[in-house]
Amino acid sequence: MRKTRVALALLVLGVATGFLATPWRPEPVVADDDKKIVIRDDCDPDDPAWAPTGGCSRQQGDVDTAEFNVELGSPLSLAVVGHQAWWNDPPYLKIETDEAVRVRNRGGRTHTFTEVAAFGGGRVPPLNRGLVRAPECATATNLPPGASVKLTGLSEGNHRFQCCIHPWMRAIVKVKAED
Ligand SMILES: [Cu+2]
């Protein structure tokens, strides 16, 4: 009886504090030995100006489109610089040939994580100033917010990945032979 009362009290407390009302969402299963790269941005969901280009699905974010546009360039650069809150985290990762990399978009905007032979521009001309479009960007796959992709079977050597929307978002995955 005492146990029942304690359980009931906990249940009432849970409902009162609201945590039971929060829907539980399971994390997708990711093997422990997967290495990870997180695609990040910090778009401000309260800025309606994101809407025409896909919106911003972050719960919180502090970069509105005006700030984003200011940081696109620098008076000291002929090429696009880009807001540094739009980045691949980490931008450099070392794995061995038997390892996989899980890449997940934790930003509020759509990105791509596209392997290219050489870093270049993406497919959105206003975000491409001073860059030549990487040919791989013609067929790049979008990763909407929350989406992930698993990279497996990468050969030994350096693999270059970039976003084909925000071409300053780059990453190198160095693949080494198994120890
Ligand atoms: Cu991007």
Tab-separated table of N, CA and C and ligand atoms in Angstrom:
chain	number	residue	atom	x	y	z
A	1	MET	N	0.842	-1.207	0.000
A	1	MET	CA	0.000	0.000	0.000
A	1	MET	C	0.877	1.256	0.000
A	2	ARG	N	1.931	1.182	0.851
A	2	ARG	CA	2.821	2.346	0.965
A	2	ARG	C	3.479	2.638	-0.396
A	3	LYS	N	3.908	1.535	-1.062
A	3	LYS	CA	4.545	1.693	-2.368
A	3	LYS	C	3.590	2.333	-3.365
A	4	THR	N	2.337	1.901	-3.308
A	4	THR	CA	1.319	2.447	-4.217
A	4	THR	C	1.160	3.940	-3.981
A	5	ARG	N	1.146	4.303	-2.690
A	5	ARG	CA	0.966	5.724	-2.365
A	5	ARG	C	2.145	6.555	-2.877
A	6	VAL	N	3.342	5.991	-2.698
A	6	VAL	CA	4.532	6.704	-3.168
A	6	VAL	C	4.477	6.864	-4.679
A	7	ALA	N	4.097	5.777	-5.370
A	7	ALA	CA	4.016	5.840	-6.833
A	7	ALA	C	2.976	6.864	-7.263
A	8	LEU	N	1.851	6.877	-6.557
A	8	LEU	CA	0.782	7.822	-6.894
A	8	LEU	C	1.261	9.259	-6.689
A	9	ALA	N	1.978	9.457	-5.581
A	9	ALA	CA	2.486	10.804	-5.286
A	9	ALA	C	3.453	11.250	-6.379
A	10	LEU	N	4.309	10.336	-6.814
A	10	LEU	CA	5.263	10.669	-7.874
A	10	LEU	C	4.537	10.993	-9.172
A	11	LEU	N	3.468	10.252	-9.437
A	11	LEU	CA	2.698	10.474	-10.658
A	11	LEU	C	2.058	11.866	-10.628
A	12	VAL	N	1.455	12.195	-9.467
A	12	VAL	CA	0.820	13.509	-9.331
A	12	VAL	C	1.863	14.606	-9.500
A	13	LEU	N	3.021	14.406	-8.866
A	13	LEU	CA	4.106	15.379	-8.970
A	13	LEU	C	4.533	15.532	-10.433
A	14	GLY	N	4.627	14.393	-11.113
A	14	GLY	CA	5.034	14.412	-12.523
A	14	GLY	C	4.077	15.187	-13.382
A	15	VAL	N	2.797	14.948	-13.179
A	15	VAL	CA	1.791	15.656	-13.979
A	15	VAL	C	1.827	17.139	-13.644
A	16	ALA	N	1.965	17.426	-12.311
A	16	ALA	CA	1.952	18.821	-11.875
A	16	ALA	C	3.134	19.583	-12.466
A	17	THR	N	4.294	18.938	-12.532
A	17	THR	CA	5.461	19.656	-13.033
A	17	THR	C	5.560	19.575	-14.553
A	18	GLY	N	4.711	18.789	-15.142
A	18	GLY	CA	4.608	18.836	-16.604
A	18	GLY	C	5.529	17.896	-17.338
A	19	PHE	N	6.417	17.188	-16.615
A	19	PHE	CA	7.376	16.398	-17.409
A	19	PHE	C	6.732	15.194	-18.075
A	20	LEU	N	5.611	14.724	-17.496
A	20	LEU	CA	4.936	13.588	-18.129
A	20	LEU	C	4.203	14.014	-19.387
A	21	ALA	N	3.939	15.321	-19.495
A	21	ALA	CA	3.231	15.816	-20.667
A	21	ALA	C	4.171	15.984	-21.860
A	22	THR	N	5.469	15.967	-21.569
A	22	THR	CA	6.432	16.128	-22.654
A	22	THR	C	6.532	14.818	-23.429
A	23	PRO	N	6.252	14.835	-24.736
A	23	PRO	CA	6.332	13.575	-25.473
A	23	PRO	C	7.755	13.047	-25.491
A	24	TRP	N	7.858	11.760	-25.252
A	24	TRP	CA	9.180	11.138	-25.263
A	24	TRP	C	9.503	10.711	-26.683
A	25	ARG	N	10.628	11.155	-27.153
A	25	ARG	CA	11.038	10.783	-28.501
A	25	ARG	C	12.330	9.996	-28.433
A	26	PRO	N	12.313	8.769	-28.948
A	26	PRO	CA	13.548	7.980	-28.882
A	26	PRO	C	14.597	8.552	-29.835
A	27	GLU	N	15.833	8.537	-29.372
A	27	GLU	CA	16.929	8.899	-30.264
A	27	GLU	C	17.121	7.766	-31.266
A	28	PRO	N	17.394	8.093	-32.517
A	28	PRO	CA	17.703	7.012	-33.451
A	28	PRO	C	18.917	6.234	-32.952
A	29	VAL	N	18.920	4.957	-33.212
A	29	VAL	CA	20.020	4.114	-32.721
A	29	VAL	C	21.297	4.460	-33.480
A	30	VAL	N	22.308	4.783	-32.725
A	30	VAL	CA	23.601	5.074	-33.329
A	30	VAL	C	24.621	4.192	-32.626
A	31	ALA	N	25.337	3.427	-33.402
A	31	ALA	CA	26.332	2.539	-32.799
A	31	ALA	C	27.358	3.364	-32.038
A	32	ASP	N	27.796	2.831	-30.913
A	32	ASP	CA	28.715	3.568	-30.049
A	32	ASP	C	30.011	3.940	-30.743
A	33	ASP	N	30.426	3.104	-31.680
A	33	ASP	CA	31.730	3.353	-32.282
A	33	ASP	C	31.645	4.296	-33.490
A	34	ASP	N	30.446	4.807	-33.801
A	34	ASP	CA	30.353	5.792	-34.881
A	34	ASP	C	30.974	7.112	-34.442
A	35	LYS	N	31.768	7.673	-35.316
A	35	LYS	CA	32.235	9.037	-35.085
A	35	LYS	C	31.154	9.978	-35.596
A	36	LYS	N	31.155	11.204	-35.104
A	36	LYS	CA	30.056	12.112	-35.424
A	36	LYS	C	30.527	13.458	-35.931
A	37	ILE	N	29.798	13.982	-36.871
A	37	ILE	CA	29.927	15.391	-37.255
A	37	ILE	C	28.524	15.988	-37.160
A	38	VAL	N	28.426	17.104	-36.474
A	38	VAL	CA	27.138	17.785	-36.331
A	38	VAL	C	27.145	19.032	-37.213
A	39	ILE	N	26.130	19.122	-38.056
A	39	ILE	CA	25.957	20.316	-38.889
A	39	ILE	C	25.207	21.351	-38.060
A	40	ARG	N	25.784	22.527	-37.918
A	40	ARG	CA	25.180	23.530	-37.027
A	40	ARG	C	24.881	24.840	-37.746
A	41	ASP	N	23.810	25.504	-37.302
A	41	ASP	CA	23.576	26.914	-37.602
A	41	ASP	C	22.886	27.500	-36.395
A	42	ASP	N	22.626	28.789	-36.410
A	42	ASP	CA	21.993	29.425	-35.244
A	42	ASP	C	20.899	30.383	-35.704
A	43	CYS	N	20.116	29.945	-36.689
A	43	CYS	CA	19.075	30.834	-37.223
A	43	CYS	C	18.048	31.176	-36.148
A	44	ASP	N	17.560	32.392	-36.213
A	44	ASP	CA	16.570	32.899	-35.253
A	44	ASP	C	15.167	32.588	-35.776
A	45	PRO	N	14.457	31.675	-35.079
A	45	PRO	CA	13.145	31.266	-35.590
A	45	PRO	C	12.114	32.392	-35.548
A	46	ASP	N	12.424	33.471	-34.817
A	46	ASP	CA	11.470	34.580	-34.738
A	46	ASP	C	11.594	35.552	-35.900
A	47	ASP	N	12.566	35.316	-36.785
A	47	ASP	CA	12.703	36.198	-37.947
A	47	ASP	C	11.928	35.606	-39.123
A	48	PRO	N	10.809	36.228	-39.498
A	48	PRO	CA	9.996	35.668	-40.580
A	48	PRO	C	10.692	35.706	-41.936
A	49	ALA	N	11.780	36.456	-42.020
A	49	ALA	CA	12.474	36.570	-43.308
A	49	ALA	C	13.157	35.264	-43.719
A	50	TRP	N	13.267	34.295	-42.797
A	50	TRP	CA	13.811	32.984	-43.195
A	50	TRP	C	12.779	32.197	-44.009
A	51	ALA	N	11.511	32.528	-43.837
A	51	ALA	CA	10.436	31.686	-44.376
A	51	ALA	C	10.517	31.419	-45.881
A	52	PRO	N	10.772	32.444	-46.701
A	52	PRO	CA	10.758	32.172	-48.147
A	52	PRO	C	11.802	31.156	-48.597
A	53	THR	N	12.848	30.949	-47.787
A	53	THR	CA	13.879	29.981	-48.178
A	53	THR	C	13.896	28.796	-47.210
A	54	GLY	N	12.722	28.389	-46.747
A	54	GLY	CA	12.648	27.153	-45.973
A	54	GLY	C	12.397	27.326	-44.497
A	55	GLY	N	12.435	28.564	-43.995
A	55	GLY	CA	12.160	28.790	-42.582
A	55	GLY	C	13.314	28.398	-41.687
A	56	CYS	N	13.077	28.521	-40.397
A	56	CYS	CA	14.076	28.165	-39.388
A	56	CYS	C	13.385	27.314	-38.355
A	57	SER	N	13.773	26.054	-38.238
A	57	SER	CA	13.073	25.158	-37.322
A	57	SER	C	13.792	24.991	-35.994
A	58	ARG	N	14.752	25.852	-35.690
A	58	ARG	CA	15.372	25.793	-34.365
A	58	ARG	C	14.371	26.249	-33.314
A	59	GLN	N	14.468	25.690	-32.087
A	59	GLN	CA	13.650	26.205	-30.986
A	59	GLN	C	14.178	27.563	-30.566
A	60	GLN	N	15.497	27.656	-30.508
A	60	GLN	CA	16.132	28.920	-30.154
A	60	GLN	C	17.238	29.173	-31.156
A	61	GLY	N	17.492	30.433	-31.406
A	61	GLY	CA	18.571	30.795	-32.296
A	61	GLY	C	18.680	32.302	-32.277
A	62	ASP	N	19.856	32.799	-32.582
A	62	ASP	CA	20.100	34.225	-32.371
A	62	ASP	C	20.633	34.944	-33.594
A	63	VAL	N	20.523	34.330	-34.761
A	63	VAL	CA	21.006	35.012	-35.959
A	63	VAL	C	19.829	35.259	-36.888
A	64	ASP	N	19.502	36.539	-37.069
A	64	ASP	CA	18.440	36.859	-38.032
A	64	ASP	C	19.053	37.033	-39.418
A	65	THR	N	18.224	37.213	-40.405
A	65	THR	CA	18.729	37.265	-41.781
A	65	THR	C	19.612	38.488	-42.006
A	66	ALA	N	19.316	39.591	-41.291
A	66	ALA	CA	20.138	40.801	-41.459
A	66	ALA	C	21.574	40.517	-41.021
A	67	GLU	N	21.718	39.885	-39.837
A	67	GLU	CA	23.068	39.556	-39.351
A	67	GLU	C	23.738	38.548	-40.276
A	68	PHE	N	22.969	37.558	-40.700
A	68	PHE	CA	23.508	36.547	-41.613
A	68	PHE	C	24.094	37.212	-42.862
A	69	ASN	N	23.353	38.172	-43.394
A	69	ASN	CA	23.793	38.824	-44.635
A	69	ASN	C	25.019	39.701	-44.414
A	70	VAL	N	25.098	40.352	-43.230
A	70	VAL	CA	26.284	41.171	-42.923
A	70	VAL	C	27.531	40.292	-42.902
A	71	GLU	N	27.407	39.105	-42.312
A	71	GLU	CA	28.577	38.240	-42.150
A	71	GLU	C	28.923	37.446	-43.409
A	72	LEU	N	28.106	37.585	-44.442
A	72	LEU	CA	28.426	36.874	-45.692
A	72	LEU	C	29.763	37.318	-46.259
A	73	GLY	N	30.068	38.599	-46.111
A	73	GLY	CA	31.280	39.103	-46.730
A	73	GLY	C	32.172	39.832	-45.757
A	74	SER	N	33.359	40.171	-46.229
A	74	SER	CA	34.299	40.998	-45.471
A	74	SER	C	34.924	41.956	-46.467
A	75	PRO	N	35.172	43.200	-46.044
A	75	PRO	CA	35.849	44.137	-46.963
A	75	PRO	C	37.258	43.676	-47.314
A	76	LEU	N	37.767	42.705	-46.590
A	76	LEU	CA	39.125	42.222	-46.846
A	76	LEU	C	39.140	40.946	-47.687
A	77	SER	N	37.981	40.540	-48.159
A	77	SER	CA	37.929	39.300	-48.932
A	77	SER	C	37.113	39.489	-50.202
A	78	LEU	N	37.607	38.953	-51.295
A	78	LEU	CA	36.867	39.003	-52.558
A	78	LEU	C	35.840	37.879	-52.634
A	79	ALA	N	36.003	36.862	-51.791
A	79	ALA	CA	35.095	35.712	-51.814
A	79	ALA	C	34.178	35.741	-50.586
A	80	VAL	N	33.117	34.988	-50.683
A	80	VAL	CA	32.200	34.861	-49.552
A	80	VAL	C	32.969	34.375	-48.322
A	81	VAL	N	32.601	34.913	-47.148
A	81	VAL	CA	33.201	34.452	-45.888
A	81	VAL	C	32.186	33.586	-45.143
A	82	GLY	N	31.009	34.132	-44.926
A	82	GLY	CA	29.935	33.338	-44.333
A	82	GLY	C	29.888	33.411	-42.822
A	83	HIS	N	28.680	33.355	-42.281
A	83	HIS	CA	28.507	33.396	-40.825
A	83	HIS	C	29.077	32.127	-40.197
A	84	GLN	N	29.933	32.298	-39.197
A	84	GLN	CA	30.660	31.161	-38.623
A	84	GLN	C	29.824	30.312	-37.669
A	85	ALA	N	28.577	30.723	-37.422
A	85	ALA	CA	27.669	29.838	-36.682
A	85	ALA	C	27.118	28.751	-37.599
A	86	TRP	N	27.341	28.916	-38.896
A	86	TRP	CA	26.984	27.885	-39.889
A	86	TRP	C	28.256	27.072	-40.114
A	87	TRP	N	28.360	25.912	-39.475
A	87	TRP	CA	29.623	25.166	-39.565
A	87	TRP	C	29.402	23.689	-39.320
A	88	ASN	N	30.400	22.924	-39.724
A	88	ASN	CA	30.421	21.491	-39.445
A	88	ASN	C	31.284	21.273	-38.204
A	89	ASP	N	30.724	20.573	-37.230
A	89	ASP	CA	31.344	20.433	-35.918
A	89	ASP	C	31.666	18.969	-35.647
A	90	PRO	N	32.920	18.522	-35.656
A	90	PRO	CA	34.116	19.314	-35.937
A	90	PRO	C	34.356	19.419	-37.459
A	91	PRO	N	35.160	20.389	-37.866
A	91	PRO	CA	35.475	20.504	-39.297
A	91	PRO	C	36.593	19.570	-39.742
A	92	TYR	N	37.183	18.856	-38.792
A	92	TYR	CA	38.267	17.916	-39.120
A	92	TYR	C	38.129	16.710	-38.211
A	93	LEU	N	38.044	15.544	-38.828
A	93	LEU	CA	37.808	14.325	-38.061
A	93	LEU	C	38.678	13.216	-38.633
A	94	LYS	N	39.283	12.448	-37.738
A	94	LYS	CA	40.104	11.310	-38.177
A	94	LYS	C	39.392	10.016	-37.824
A	95	ILE	N	39.327	9.114	-38.800
A	95	ILE	CA	38.744	7.802	-38.540
A	95	ILE	C	39.655	6.736	-39.153
A	96	GLU	N	39.360	5.493	-38.832
A	96	GLU	CA	40.059	4.383	-39.478
A	96	GLU	C	39.118	3.765	-40.510
A	97	THR	N	39.701	2.979	-41.419
A	97	THR	CA	38.932	2.510	-42.582
A	97	THR	C	37.694	1.696	-42.205
A	98	ASP	N	37.701	1.081	-41.013
A	98	ASP	CA	36.536	0.263	-40.636
A	98	ASP	C	35.473	1.081	-39.904
A	99	GLU	N	35.693	2.378	-39.731
A	99	GLU	CA	34.772	3.186	-38.938
A	99	GLU	C	33.796	3.964	-39.824
A	100	ALA	N	32.635	4.252	-39.234
A	100	ALA	CA	31.615	5.032	-39.927
A	100	ALA	C	31.528	6.424	-39.318
A	101	VAL	N	30.972	7.332	-40.059
A	101	VAL	CA	30.738	8.686	-39.551
A	101	VAL	C	29.255	8.991	-39.663
A	102	ARG	N	28.659	9.368	-38.541
A	102	ARG	CA	27.262	9.784	-38.546
A	102	ARG	C	27.227	11.309	-38.642
A	103	VAL	N	26.565	11.815	-39.662
A	103	VAL	CA	26.465	13.262	-39.869
A	103	VAL	C	25.010	13.665	-39.657
A	104	ARG	N	24.791	14.578	-38.723
A	104	ARG	CA	23.414	14.964	-38.412
A	104	ARG	C	23.246	16.478	-38.472
A	105	ASN	N	22.161	16.913	-39.077
A	105	ASN	CA	21.852	18.338	-39.135
A	105	ASN	C	21.113	18.749	-37.871
A	106	ARG	N	21.787	19.472	-37.000
A	106	ARG	CA	21.178	19.999	-35.778
A	106	ARG	C	20.810	21.469	-35.938
A	107	GLY	N	20.959	21.978	-37.125
A	107	GLY	CA	20.584	23.373	-37.360
A	107	GLY	C	19.105	23.495	-37.676
A	108	GLY	N	18.693	24.700	-37.928
A	108	GLY	CA	17.296	24.955	-38.242
A	108	GLY	C	17.050	25.193	-39.715
A	109	ARG	N	18.110	25.115	-40.491
A	109	ARG	CA	18.023	25.332	-41.926
A	109	ARG	C	18.448	24.050	-42.647
A	110	THR	N	18.147	23.997	-43.912
A	110	THR	CA	18.581	22.853	-44.718
A	110	THR	C	20.043	23.032	-45.118
A	111	HIS	N	20.780	21.934	-45.074
A	111	HIS	CA	22.185	21.936	-45.488
A	111	HIS	C	22.437	20.721	-46.376
A	112	THR	N	23.626	20.650	-46.922
A	112	THR	CA	24.060	19.399	-47.544
A	112	THR	C	25.439	19.063	-46.964
A	113	PHE	N	25.806	17.797	-47.048
A	113	PHE	CA	27.141	17.355	-46.631
A	113	PHE	C	27.642	16.517	-47.802
A	114	THR	N	28.257	17.229	-48.736
A	114	THR	CA	28.525	16.670	-50.051
A	114	THR	C	30.020	16.471	-50.254
A	115	GLU	N	30.404	15.262	-50.645
A	115	GLU	CA	31.832	15.041	-50.901
A	115	GLU	C	32.212	15.683	-52.229
A	116	VAL	N	33.310	16.422	-52.204
A	116	VAL	CA	33.792	17.094	-53.412
A	116	VAL	C	35.268	16.764	-53.607
A	117	ALA	N	35.692	16.789	-54.866
A	117	ALA	CA	37.111	16.581	-55.149
A	117	ALA	C	37.898	17.803	-54.691
A	118	ALA	N	37.301	18.990	-54.866
A	118	ALA	CA	37.947	20.237	-54.444
A	118	ALA	C	36.878	21.162	-53.886
A	119	PHE	N	37.230	21.879	-52.806
A	119	PHE	CA	36.275	22.819	-52.231
A	119	PHE	C	35.974	23.932	-53.230
A	120	GLY	N	34.707	24.286	-53.322
A	120	GLY	CA	34.313	25.351	-54.240
A	120	GLY	C	33.015	25.975	-53.797
A	121	GLY	N	32.322	26.533	-54.754
A	121	GLY	CA	31.056	27.184	-54.445
A	121	GLY	C	29.927	26.179	-54.381
A	122	GLY	N	28.785	26.667	-53.937
A	122	GLY	CA	27.597	25.838	-53.877
A	122	GLY	C	26.653	26.176	-55.015
A	123	ARG	N	25.374	25.934	-54.795
A	123	ARG	CA	24.419	26.097	-55.888
A	123	ARG	C	23.500	27.303	-55.689
A	124	VAL	N	23.797	28.138	-54.696
A	124	VAL	CA	22.975	29.332	-54.454
A	124	VAL	C	23.831	30.563	-54.771
A	125	PRO	N	23.646	31.132	-55.951
A	125	PRO	CA	24.554	32.204	-56.396
A	125	PRO	C	24.797	33.334	-55.387
A	126	PRO	N	23.783	33.836	-54.657
A	126	PRO	CA	24.094	34.935	-53.726
A	126	PRO	C	25.035	34.526	-52.585
A	127	LEU	N	25.167	33.216	-52.353
A	127	LEU	CA	26.031	32.749	-51.262
A	127	LEU	C	27.371	32.238	-51.788
A	128	ASN	N	27.622	32.551	-53.038
A	128	ASN	CA	28.726	31.940	-53.770
A	128	ASN	C	29.797	32.916	-54.213
A	129	ARG	N	29.729	34.135	-53.725
A	129	ARG	CA	30.553	35.191	-54.316
A	129	ARG	C	32.028	34.791	-54.354
A	130	GLY	N	32.626	34.923	-55.520
A	130	GLY	CA	34.055	34.670	-55.657
A	130	GLY	C	34.440	33.209	-55.758
A	131	LEU	N	33.466	32.319	-55.771
A	131	LEU	CA	33.768	30.888	-55.825
A	131	LEU	C	33.247	30.281	-57.126
A	132	VAL	N	33.898	29.233	-57.567
A	132	VAL	CA	33.433	28.458	-58.712
A	132	VAL	C	32.673	27.258	-58.171
A	133	ARG	N	31.485	27.028	-58.691
A	133	ARG	CA	30.658	25.962	-58.146
A	133	ARG	C	31.345	24.602	-58.271
A	134	ALA	N	31.356	23.866	-57.176
A	134	ALA	CA	31.862	22.494	-57.219
A	134	ALA	C	30.889	21.661	-58.048
A	135	PRO	N	31.392	20.914	-59.039
A	135	PRO	CA	30.475	20.180	-59.916
A	135	PRO	C	29.575	19.202	-59.168
A	136	GLU	N	30.068	18.656	-58.052
A	136	GLU	CA	29.266	17.698	-57.271
A	136	GLU	C	28.003	18.343	-56.701
A	137	CYS	N	28.000	19.671	-56.624
A	137	CYS	CA	26.847	20.362	-56.037
A	137	CYS	C	25.627	20.355	-56.962
A	138	ALA	N	25.823	19.968	-58.217
A	138	ALA	CA	24.685	19.916	-59.136
A	138	ALA	C	23.679	18.854	-58.701
A	139	THR	N	24.163	17.823	-58.017
A	139	THR	CA	23.269	16.713	-57.646
A	139	THR	C	23.288	16.448	-56.142
A	140	ALA	N	23.634	17.465	-55.356
A	140	ALA	CA	23.765	17.271	-53.907
A	140	ALA	C	22.416	16.974	-53.264
A	141	THR	N	22.452	16.114	-52.247
A	141	THR	CA	21.235	15.740	-51.521
A	141	THR	C	21.026	16.657	-50.319
A	142	ASN	N	19.817	17.193	-50.198
A	142	ASN	CA	19.503	18.056	-49.055
A	142	ASN	C	19.400	17.256	-47.767
A	143	LEU	N	19.884	17.846	-46.682
A	143	LEU	CA	19.670	17.302	-45.341
A	143	LEU	C	18.825	18.319	-44.576
A	144	PRO	N	17.525	18.103	-44.486
A	144	PRO	CA	16.685	19.043	-43.743
A	144	PRO	C	17.012	18.984	-42.253
A	145	PRO	N	16.545	19.957	-41.462
A	145	PRO	CA	16.806	19.923	-40.022
A	145	PRO	C	16.420	18.580	-39.415
A	146	GLY	N	17.324	18.013	-38.622
A	146	GLY	CA	17.071	16.731	-37.970
A	146	GLY	C	17.512	15.529	-38.782
A	147	ALA	N	17.762	15.711	-40.053
A	147	ALA	CA	18.130	14.573	-40.901
A	147	ALA	C	19.570	14.158	-40.642
A	148	SER	N	19.852	12.893	-40.921
A	148	SER	CA	21.222	12.436	-40.753
A	148	SER	C	21.585	11.482	-41.874
A	149	VAL	N	22.877	11.312	-42.042
A	149	VAL	CA	23.376	10.394	-43.045
A	149	VAL	C	24.590	9.696	-42.449
A	150	LYS	N	24.779	8.442	-42.825
A	150	LYS	CA	25.909	7.680	-42.299
A	150	LYS	C	26.892	7.427	-43.430
A	151	LEU	N	28.134	7.781	-43.187
A	151	LEU	CA	29.184	7.562	-44.181
A	151	LEU	C	29.933	6.301	-43.813
A	152	THR	N	29.994	5.378	-44.748
A	152	THR	CA	30.720	4.142	-44.486
A	152	THR	C	31.606	3.826	-45.686
A	153	GLY	N	32.589	2.999	-45.440
A	153	GLY	CA	33.424	2.507	-46.540
A	153	GLY	C	34.299	3.561	-47.189
A	154	LEU	N	34.630	4.606	-46.443
A	154	LEU	CA	35.503	5.633	-47.018
A	154	LEU	C	36.916	5.073	-47.179
A	155	SER	N	37.519	5.372	-48.302
A	155	SER	CA	38.865	4.864	-48.568
A	155	SER	C	39.897	5.686	-47.800
A	156	GLU	N	41.093	5.111	-47.686
A	156	GLU	CA	42.169	5.803	-46.990
A	156	GLU	C	42.480	7.128	-47.670
A	157	GLY	N	42.749	8.129	-46.865
A	157	GLY	CA	43.102	9.427	-47.433
A	157	GLY	C	42.175	10.519	-46.911
A	158	ASN	N	42.321	11.713	-47.478
A	158	ASN	CA	41.490	12.839	-47.075
A	158	ASN	C	40.235	12.920	-47.941
A	159	HIS	N	39.103	13.057	-47.284
A	159	HIS	CA	37.828	13.246	-47.982
A	159	HIS	C	37.304	14.638	-47.631
A	160	ARG	N	36.951	15.404	-48.663
A	160	ARG	CA	36.471	16.775	-48.446
A	160	ARG	C	34.958	16.810	-48.603
A	161	PHE	N	34.327	17.454	-47.651
A	161	PHE	CA	32.864	17.604	-47.688
A	161	PHE	C	32.532	19.083	-47.535
A	162	GLN	N	31.498	19.522	-48.225
A	162	GLN	CA	31.051	20.906	-48.065
A	162	GLN	C	29.545	20.971	-48.183
A	163	CYS	N	29.005	22.068	-47.687
A	163	CYS	CA	27.587	22.349	-47.894
A	163	CYS	C	27.442	23.014	-49.263
A	164	CYS	N	26.507	22.537	-50.035
A	164	CYS	CA	26.291	23.111	-51.368
A	164	CYS	C	25.330	24.294	-51.336
A	165	ILE	N	24.895	24.672	-50.141
A	165	ILE	CA	24.094	25.885	-49.981
A	165	ILE	C	24.964	26.989	-49.376
A	166	HIS	N	25.708	26.624	-48.321
A	166	HIS	CA	26.612	27.558	-47.626
A	166	HIS	C	28.031	27.014	-47.794
A	167	PRO	N	28.721	27.404	-48.854
A	167	PRO	CA	29.959	26.699	-49.228
A	167	PRO	C	31.136	26.903	-48.280
A	168	TRP	N	30.999	27.815	-47.299
A	168	TRP	CA	32.064	27.957	-46.303
A	168	TRP	C	31.961	26.868	-45.231
A	169	MET	N	30.871	26.116	-45.243
A	169	MET	CA	30.722	24.992	-44.296
A	169	MET	C	31.467	23.805	-44.883
A	170	ARG	N	32.659	23.552	-44.356
A	170	ARG	CA	33.518	22.524	-44.932
A	170	ARG	C	33.944	21.529	-43.861
A	171	ALA	N	34.406	20.392	-44.305
A	171	ALA	CA	34.965	19.413	-43.376
A	171	ALA	C	35.930	18.516	-44.129
A	172	ILE	N	36.964	18.101	-43.418
A	172	ILE	CA	37.863	17.077	-43.939
A	172	ILE	C	37.774	15.863	-43.024
A	173	VAL	N	37.504	14.725	-43.624
A	173	VAL	CA	37.540	13.455	-42.887
A	173	VAL	C	38.794	12.718	-43.355
A	174	LYS	N	39.718	12.557	-42.434
A	174	LYS	CA	40.957	11.832	-42.749
A	174	LYS	C	40.769	10.372	-42.389
A	175	VAL	N	40.931	9.499	-43.370
A	175	VAL	CA	40.725	8.071	-43.135
A	175	VAL	C	42.086	7.390	-43.126
A	176	LYS	N	42.359	6.721	-42.020
A	176	LYS	CA	43.651	6.044	-41.870
A	176	LYS	C	43.447	4.531	-41.875
A	177	ALA	N	44.501	3.818	-42.223
A	177	ALA	CA	44.445	2.359	-42.169
A	177	ALA	C	44.216	1.923	-40.725
A	178	GLU	N	43.546	0.777	-40.561
A	178	GLU	CA	43.320	0.263	-39.202
A	178	GLU	C	44.645	0.039	-38.500
A	179	ASP	N	44.659	0.391	-37.214
A	179	ASP	CA	45.880	0.161	-36.411
A	179	ASP	C	46.106	-1.318	-36.200
B	1	CU	CU	24.606	24.727	-45.189
